[in-house]
Tab-separated table of C-alpha atoms and ligand atoms in Angstrom:
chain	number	residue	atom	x	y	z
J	1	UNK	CA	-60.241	-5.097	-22.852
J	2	UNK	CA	-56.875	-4.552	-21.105
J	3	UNK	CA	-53.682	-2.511	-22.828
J	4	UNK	CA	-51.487	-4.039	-23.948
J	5	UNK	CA	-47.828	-4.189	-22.397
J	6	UNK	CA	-45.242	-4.153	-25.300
J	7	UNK	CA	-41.993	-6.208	-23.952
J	8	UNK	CA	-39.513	-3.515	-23.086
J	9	UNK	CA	-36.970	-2.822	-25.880
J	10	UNK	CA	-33.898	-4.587	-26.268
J	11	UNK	CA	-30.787	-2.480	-25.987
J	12	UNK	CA	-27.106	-3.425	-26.158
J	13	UNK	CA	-25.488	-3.858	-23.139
J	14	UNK	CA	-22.655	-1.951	-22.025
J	15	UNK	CA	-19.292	-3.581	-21.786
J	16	UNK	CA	-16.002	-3.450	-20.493
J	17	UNK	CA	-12.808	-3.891	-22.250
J	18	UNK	CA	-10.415	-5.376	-20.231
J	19	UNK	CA	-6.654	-6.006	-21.294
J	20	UNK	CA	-5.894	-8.292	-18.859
J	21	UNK	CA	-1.842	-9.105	-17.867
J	22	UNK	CA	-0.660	-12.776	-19.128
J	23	UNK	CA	2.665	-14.103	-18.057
J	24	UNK	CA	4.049	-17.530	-16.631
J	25	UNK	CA	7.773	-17.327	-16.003
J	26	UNK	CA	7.987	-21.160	-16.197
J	27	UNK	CA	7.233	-21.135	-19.672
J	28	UNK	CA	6.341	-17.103	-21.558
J	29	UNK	CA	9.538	-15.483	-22.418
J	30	UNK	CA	7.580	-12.081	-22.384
J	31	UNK	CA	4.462	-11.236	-20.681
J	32	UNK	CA	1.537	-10.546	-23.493
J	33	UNK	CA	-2.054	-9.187	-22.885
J	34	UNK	CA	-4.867	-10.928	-23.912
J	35	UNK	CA	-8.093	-8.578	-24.611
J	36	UNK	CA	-11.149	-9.779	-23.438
J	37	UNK	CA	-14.950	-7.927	-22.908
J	38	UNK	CA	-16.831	-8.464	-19.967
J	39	UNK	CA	-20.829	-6.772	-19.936
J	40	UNK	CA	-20.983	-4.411	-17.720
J	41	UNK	CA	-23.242	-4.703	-14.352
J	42	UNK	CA	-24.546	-2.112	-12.159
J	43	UNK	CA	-21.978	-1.340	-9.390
J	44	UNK	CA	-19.315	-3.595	-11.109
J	45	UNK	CA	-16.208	-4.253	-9.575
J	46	UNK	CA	-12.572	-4.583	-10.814
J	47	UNK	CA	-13.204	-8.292	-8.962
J	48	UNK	CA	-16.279	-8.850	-10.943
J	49	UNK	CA	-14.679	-8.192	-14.544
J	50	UNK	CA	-12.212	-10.614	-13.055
J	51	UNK	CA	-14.511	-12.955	-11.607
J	52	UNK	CA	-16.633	-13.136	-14.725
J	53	UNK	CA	-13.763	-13.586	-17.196
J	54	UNK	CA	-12.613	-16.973	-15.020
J	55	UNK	CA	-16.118	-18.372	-13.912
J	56	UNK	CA	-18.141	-17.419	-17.198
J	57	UNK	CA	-15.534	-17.148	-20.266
J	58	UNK	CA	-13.253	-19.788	-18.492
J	59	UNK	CA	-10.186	-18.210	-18.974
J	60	UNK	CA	-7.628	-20.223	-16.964
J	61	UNK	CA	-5.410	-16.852	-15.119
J	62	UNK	CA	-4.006	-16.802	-11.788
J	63	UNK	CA	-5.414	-13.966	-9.392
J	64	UNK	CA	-6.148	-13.703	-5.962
J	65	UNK	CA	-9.002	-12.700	-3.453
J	66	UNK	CA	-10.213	-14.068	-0.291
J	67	UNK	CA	-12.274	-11.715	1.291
J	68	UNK	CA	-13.826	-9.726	-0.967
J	69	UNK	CA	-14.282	-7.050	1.090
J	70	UNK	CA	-11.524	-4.831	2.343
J	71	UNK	CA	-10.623	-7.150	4.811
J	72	UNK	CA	-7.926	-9.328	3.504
J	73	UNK	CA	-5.695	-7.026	1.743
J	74	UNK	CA	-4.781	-9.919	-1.156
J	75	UNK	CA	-6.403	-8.722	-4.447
J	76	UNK	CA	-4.197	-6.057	-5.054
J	77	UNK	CA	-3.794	-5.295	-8.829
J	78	UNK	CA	-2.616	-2.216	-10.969
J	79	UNK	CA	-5.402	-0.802	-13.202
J	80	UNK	CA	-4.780	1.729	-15.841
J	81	UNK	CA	-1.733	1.982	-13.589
J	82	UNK	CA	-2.878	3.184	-10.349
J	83	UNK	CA	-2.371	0.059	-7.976
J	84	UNK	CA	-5.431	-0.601	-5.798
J	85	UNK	CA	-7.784	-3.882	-3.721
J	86	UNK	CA	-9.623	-5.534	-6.974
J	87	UNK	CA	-12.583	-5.858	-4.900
J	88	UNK	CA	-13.093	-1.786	-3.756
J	89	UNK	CA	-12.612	-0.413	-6.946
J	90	UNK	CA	-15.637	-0.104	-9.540
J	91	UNK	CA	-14.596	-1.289	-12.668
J	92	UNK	CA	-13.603	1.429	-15.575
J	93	UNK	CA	-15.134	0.739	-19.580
J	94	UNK	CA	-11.669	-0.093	-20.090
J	95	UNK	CA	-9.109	-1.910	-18.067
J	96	UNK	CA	-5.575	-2.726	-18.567
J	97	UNK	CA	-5.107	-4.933	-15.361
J	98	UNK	CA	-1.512	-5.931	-14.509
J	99	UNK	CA	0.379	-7.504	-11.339
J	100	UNK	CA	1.631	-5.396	-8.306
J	101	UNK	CA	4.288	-3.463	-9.715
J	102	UNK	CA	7.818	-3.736	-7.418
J	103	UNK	CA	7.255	-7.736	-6.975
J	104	UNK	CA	8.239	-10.685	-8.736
J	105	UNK	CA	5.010	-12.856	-10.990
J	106	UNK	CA	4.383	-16.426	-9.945
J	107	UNK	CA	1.701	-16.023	-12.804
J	108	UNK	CA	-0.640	-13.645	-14.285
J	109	UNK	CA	-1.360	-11.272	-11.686
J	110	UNK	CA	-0.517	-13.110	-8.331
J	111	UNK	CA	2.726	-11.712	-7.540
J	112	UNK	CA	4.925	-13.086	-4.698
J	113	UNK	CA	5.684	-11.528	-1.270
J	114	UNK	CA	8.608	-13.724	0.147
J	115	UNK	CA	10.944	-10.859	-0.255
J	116	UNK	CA	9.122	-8.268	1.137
J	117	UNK	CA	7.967	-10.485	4.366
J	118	UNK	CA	12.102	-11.848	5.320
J	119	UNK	CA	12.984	-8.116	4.991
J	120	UNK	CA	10.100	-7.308	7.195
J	121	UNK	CA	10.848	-10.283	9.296
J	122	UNK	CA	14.924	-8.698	9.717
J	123	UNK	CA	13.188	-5.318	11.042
J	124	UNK	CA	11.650	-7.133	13.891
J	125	UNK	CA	8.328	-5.676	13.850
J	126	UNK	CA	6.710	-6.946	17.294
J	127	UNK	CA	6.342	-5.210	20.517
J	128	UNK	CA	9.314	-5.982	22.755
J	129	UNK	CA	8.601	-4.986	26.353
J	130	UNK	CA	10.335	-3.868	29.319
J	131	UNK	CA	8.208	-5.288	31.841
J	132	UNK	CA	6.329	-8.383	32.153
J	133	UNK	CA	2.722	-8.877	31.098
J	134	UNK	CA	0.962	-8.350	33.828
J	135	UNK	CA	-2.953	-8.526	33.343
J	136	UNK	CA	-5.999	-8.204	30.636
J	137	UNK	CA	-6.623	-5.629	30.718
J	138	UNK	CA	-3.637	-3.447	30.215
J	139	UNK	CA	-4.358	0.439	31.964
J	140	UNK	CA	-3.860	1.873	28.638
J	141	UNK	CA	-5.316	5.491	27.219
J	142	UNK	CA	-7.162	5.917	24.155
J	143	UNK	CA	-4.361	8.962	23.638
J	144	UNK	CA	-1.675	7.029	24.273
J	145	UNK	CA	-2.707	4.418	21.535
J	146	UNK	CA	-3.874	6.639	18.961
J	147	UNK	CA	-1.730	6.694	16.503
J	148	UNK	CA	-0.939	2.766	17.118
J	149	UNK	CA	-4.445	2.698	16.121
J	150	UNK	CA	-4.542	4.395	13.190
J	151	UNK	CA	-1.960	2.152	11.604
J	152	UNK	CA	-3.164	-1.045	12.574
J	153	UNK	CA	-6.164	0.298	9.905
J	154	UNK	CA	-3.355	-1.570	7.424
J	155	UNK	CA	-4.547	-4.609	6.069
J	156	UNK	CA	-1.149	-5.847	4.653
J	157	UNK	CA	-1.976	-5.059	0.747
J	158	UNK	CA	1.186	-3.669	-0.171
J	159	UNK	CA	-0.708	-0.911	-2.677
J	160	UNK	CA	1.384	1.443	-0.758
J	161	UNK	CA	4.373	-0.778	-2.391
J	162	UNK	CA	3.418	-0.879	-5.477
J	163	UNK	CA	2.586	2.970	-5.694
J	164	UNK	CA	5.985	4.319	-4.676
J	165	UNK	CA	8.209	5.580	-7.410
J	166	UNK	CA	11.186	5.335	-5.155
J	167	UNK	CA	11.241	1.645	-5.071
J	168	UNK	CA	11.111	2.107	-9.286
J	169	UNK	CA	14.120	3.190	-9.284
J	170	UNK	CA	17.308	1.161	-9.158
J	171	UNK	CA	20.048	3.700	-7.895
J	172	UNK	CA	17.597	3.390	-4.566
J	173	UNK	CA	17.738	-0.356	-3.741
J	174	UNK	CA	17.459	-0.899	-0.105
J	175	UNK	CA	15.150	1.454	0.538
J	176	UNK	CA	12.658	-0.941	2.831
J	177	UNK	CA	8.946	1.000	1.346
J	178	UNK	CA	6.324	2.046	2.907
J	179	UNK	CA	4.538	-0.740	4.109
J	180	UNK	CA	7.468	-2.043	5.936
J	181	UNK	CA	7.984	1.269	7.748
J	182	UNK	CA	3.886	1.329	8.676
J	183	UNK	CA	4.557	-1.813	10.326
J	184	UNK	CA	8.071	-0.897	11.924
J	185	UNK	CA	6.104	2.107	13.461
J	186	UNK	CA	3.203	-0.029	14.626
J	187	UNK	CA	5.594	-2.089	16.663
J	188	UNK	CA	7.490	1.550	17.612
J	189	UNK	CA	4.661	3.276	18.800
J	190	UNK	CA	2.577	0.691	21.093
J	191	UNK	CA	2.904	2.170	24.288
J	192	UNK	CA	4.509	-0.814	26.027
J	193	UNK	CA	7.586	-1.058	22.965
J	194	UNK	CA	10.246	-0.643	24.766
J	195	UNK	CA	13.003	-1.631	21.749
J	196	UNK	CA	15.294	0.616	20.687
J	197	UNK	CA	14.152	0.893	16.790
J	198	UNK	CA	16.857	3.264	15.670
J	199	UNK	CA	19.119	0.441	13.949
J	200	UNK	CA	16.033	-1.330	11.947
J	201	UNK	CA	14.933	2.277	10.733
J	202	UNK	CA	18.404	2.955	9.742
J	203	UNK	CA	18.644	-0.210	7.855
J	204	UNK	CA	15.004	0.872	5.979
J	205	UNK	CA	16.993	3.592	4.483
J	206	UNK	CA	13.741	5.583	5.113
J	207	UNK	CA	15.762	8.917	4.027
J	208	UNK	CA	14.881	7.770	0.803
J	209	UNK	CA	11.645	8.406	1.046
J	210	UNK	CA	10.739	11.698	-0.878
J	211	UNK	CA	7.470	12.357	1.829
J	212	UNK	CA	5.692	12.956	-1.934
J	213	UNK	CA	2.145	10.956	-0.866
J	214	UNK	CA	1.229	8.830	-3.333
J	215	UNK	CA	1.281	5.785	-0.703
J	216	UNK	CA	-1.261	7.548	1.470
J	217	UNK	CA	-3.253	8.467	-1.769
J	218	UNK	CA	-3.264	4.819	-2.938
J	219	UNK	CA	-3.648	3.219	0.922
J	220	UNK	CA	-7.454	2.134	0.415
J	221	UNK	CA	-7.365	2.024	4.265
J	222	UNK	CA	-6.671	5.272	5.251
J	223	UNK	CA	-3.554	4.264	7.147
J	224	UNK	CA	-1.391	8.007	7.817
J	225	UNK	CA	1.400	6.503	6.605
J	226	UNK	CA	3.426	9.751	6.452
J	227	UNK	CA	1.921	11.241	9.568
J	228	UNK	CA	1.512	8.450	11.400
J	229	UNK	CA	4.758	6.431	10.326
J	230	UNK	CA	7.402	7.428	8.055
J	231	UNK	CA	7.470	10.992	10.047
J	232	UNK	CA	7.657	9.644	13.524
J	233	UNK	CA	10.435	6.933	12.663
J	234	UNK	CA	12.593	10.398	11.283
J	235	UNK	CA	11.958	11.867	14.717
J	236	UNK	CA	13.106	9.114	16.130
J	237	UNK	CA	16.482	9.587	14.600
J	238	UNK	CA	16.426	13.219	14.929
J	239	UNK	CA	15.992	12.814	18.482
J	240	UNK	CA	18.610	10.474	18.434
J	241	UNK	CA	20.965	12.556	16.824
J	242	UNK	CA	20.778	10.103	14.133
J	243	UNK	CA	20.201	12.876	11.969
J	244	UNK	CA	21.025	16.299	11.951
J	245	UNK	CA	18.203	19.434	10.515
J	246	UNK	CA	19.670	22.187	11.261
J	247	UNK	CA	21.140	25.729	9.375
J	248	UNK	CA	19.585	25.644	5.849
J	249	UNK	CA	18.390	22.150	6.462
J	250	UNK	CA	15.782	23.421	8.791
J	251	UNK	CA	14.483	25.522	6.113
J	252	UNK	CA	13.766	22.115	3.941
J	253	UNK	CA	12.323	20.521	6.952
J	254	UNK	CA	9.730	22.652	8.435
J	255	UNK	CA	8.038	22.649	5.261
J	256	UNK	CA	8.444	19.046	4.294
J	257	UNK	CA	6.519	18.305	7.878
J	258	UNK	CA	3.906	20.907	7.112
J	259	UNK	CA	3.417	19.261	3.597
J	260	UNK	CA	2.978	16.096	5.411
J	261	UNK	CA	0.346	17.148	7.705
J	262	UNK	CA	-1.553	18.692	4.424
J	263	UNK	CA	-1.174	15.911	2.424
J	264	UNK	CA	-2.941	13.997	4.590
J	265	UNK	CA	-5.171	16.462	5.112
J	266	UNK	CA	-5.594	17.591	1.829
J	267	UNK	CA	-4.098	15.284	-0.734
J	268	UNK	CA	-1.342	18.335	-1.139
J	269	UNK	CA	2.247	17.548	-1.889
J	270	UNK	CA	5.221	19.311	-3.398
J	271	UNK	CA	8.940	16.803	-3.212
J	272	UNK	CA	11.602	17.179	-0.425
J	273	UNK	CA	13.385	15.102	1.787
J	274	UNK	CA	15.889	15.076	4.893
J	275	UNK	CA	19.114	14.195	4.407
J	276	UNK	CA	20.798	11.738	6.839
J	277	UNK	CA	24.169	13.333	8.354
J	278	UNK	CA	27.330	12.205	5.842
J	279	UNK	CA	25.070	11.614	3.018
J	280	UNK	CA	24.704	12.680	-0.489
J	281	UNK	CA	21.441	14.155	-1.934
J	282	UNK	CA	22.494	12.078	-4.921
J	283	UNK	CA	19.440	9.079	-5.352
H	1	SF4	S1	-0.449	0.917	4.557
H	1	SF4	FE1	-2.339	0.900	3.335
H	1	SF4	S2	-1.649	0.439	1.253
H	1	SF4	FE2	0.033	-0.096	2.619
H	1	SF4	S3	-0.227	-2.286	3.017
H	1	SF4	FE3	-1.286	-1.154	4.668
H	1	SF4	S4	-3.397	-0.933	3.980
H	1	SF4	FE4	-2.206	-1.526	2.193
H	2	SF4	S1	5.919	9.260	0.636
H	2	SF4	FE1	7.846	8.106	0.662
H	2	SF4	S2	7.212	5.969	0.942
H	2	SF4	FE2	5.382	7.118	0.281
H	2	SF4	S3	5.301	6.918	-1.968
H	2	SF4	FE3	6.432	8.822	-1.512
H	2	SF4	S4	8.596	8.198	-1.467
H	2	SF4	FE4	7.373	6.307	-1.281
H	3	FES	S1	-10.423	-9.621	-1.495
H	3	FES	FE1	-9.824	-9.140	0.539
H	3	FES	S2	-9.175	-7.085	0.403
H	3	FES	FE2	-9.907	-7.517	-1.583
């Protein structure tokens, strides 16, 4: 006689809530959330919930992937309101999931980069050199290209964007963000840029920027944004003479770089900036 197996016992799956952003601006006056529940799977995604409401419920809503790996940098959504890649995150037991804050909707939560690209486009970010190319390949050092390297770790997601309270604010327009000033100081720091960079950084209004982190918390690359960009760019006008830290000014601006270097180190941060010579602290 063998034992008998009983069938294993039924339990109720776990789910996830997910209020997910609706808006069309062609014909929704106001943007609504619809609530919708997704079960739960083991080493769920924020893609998955997504994937699983369009494929399985049939919801017709506009989103966006291509890789689905940390590659492409075009599932970028806000969740719960931290901005981060759809397809890295694991999902949460409940989700409000929203567009890219800072950019305008084509629909749902596929937001539109236009804007963003022509003012990256008017910074010139390519490598302009002073000699000719002369042969592959280039006598380079891995020194020399270091921090080039680092920030070509971006993979164009523009969470950095969408996690900056400076660009929230309206009394700050013109400020050009932190993606556009990673991508300013990729061109900047190849070794073989020869461009003077000091107009396009001046017309990023980069003193803006209160060094406070949260890009390089919400980068899901890694990318030293502060380090390895917004902080080098300053130099650049400080060696310039661009900008001027000096008598009490110092006193704001040794610690601001120090916080820098910890933040990245450490996820540490407190709020200061430099202030460009002739300006206002007023924001
Ligand atoms: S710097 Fe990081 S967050 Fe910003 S666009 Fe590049 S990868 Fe995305
Ligand atoms: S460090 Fe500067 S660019 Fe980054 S989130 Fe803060 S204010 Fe924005
Ligand atoms: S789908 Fe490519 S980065 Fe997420």
């Amino acid at each position: 006689m063998t034992d008998r197996i009983d069938p294993p016992i039924a339990t109720p799956r776990e789910t996830v809530t997910v209020e997910l952003y609706r808006f069309d601006p062609d014909t929704d006056a106001e943007p609504r959330f619809e609530t919708c529940t997704v079960p739960m799977e083991r080493q769920m995604r924020v893609l998955d919930a997504l994937d699983h409401l369009y494929e399985q419920q049939g919801k017709d809503f506009a989103y966006r992937w291509y890789c689905g790996t940390k590659r492409c940098g075009m599932c970028g959504v806000s969740v719960n309101g931290r901005p981060q890649l759809s397809c890295w995150e694991p999902a949460e037991a409940s989700m409000r999931i929203e567009p890219l804050p800072h950019f305008p909707v084509i629909r749902d939560l596929v937001v539109d980069f236009s804007a963003n690209e022509q003012q990256l486009i008017g910074l010139h970010p390519i490598i302009e050199r002073r000699d000719p190319y002369l042969r592959f390949p280039e006598p380079v050092t891995p020194d020399r290209m270091a921090n080039h390297y680092k920030l070509m770790a971006c993979i164009d997601c523009r969470v950095c964007d969408a996690s900056c309270s400076v660009l929230d604010r309206p009394e700050t327009g013109g400020f050009a963000g932190p993606y556009a000033l990673v991508q300013l100081a990729k061109a900047a720091s190849h070794v073989y840029d020869a461009a003077d960079r000091v107009p396009a950084i001046l017309s990023t209004h980069i003193e803006r920027c209160l060094s406070c982190g949260d890009c390089v918390t919400a980068c899901p690359n890694g990318v030293p944004i502060l380090t390895g960009a917004i902080d080098p760019l300053r130099d650049r006008l400080i060696e310039r003479g661009v900008y001027h830290v000096r008598g009490w000014r110092i006193i704001k601006w040794l610690p601001m770089r120090l916080r820098s270097f910890l933040r990245c180190r450490l996820g540490w941060s407190l709020g200061e900036q430099i202030v460009p010579q002739g300006a206002t602290d007023g924001r």
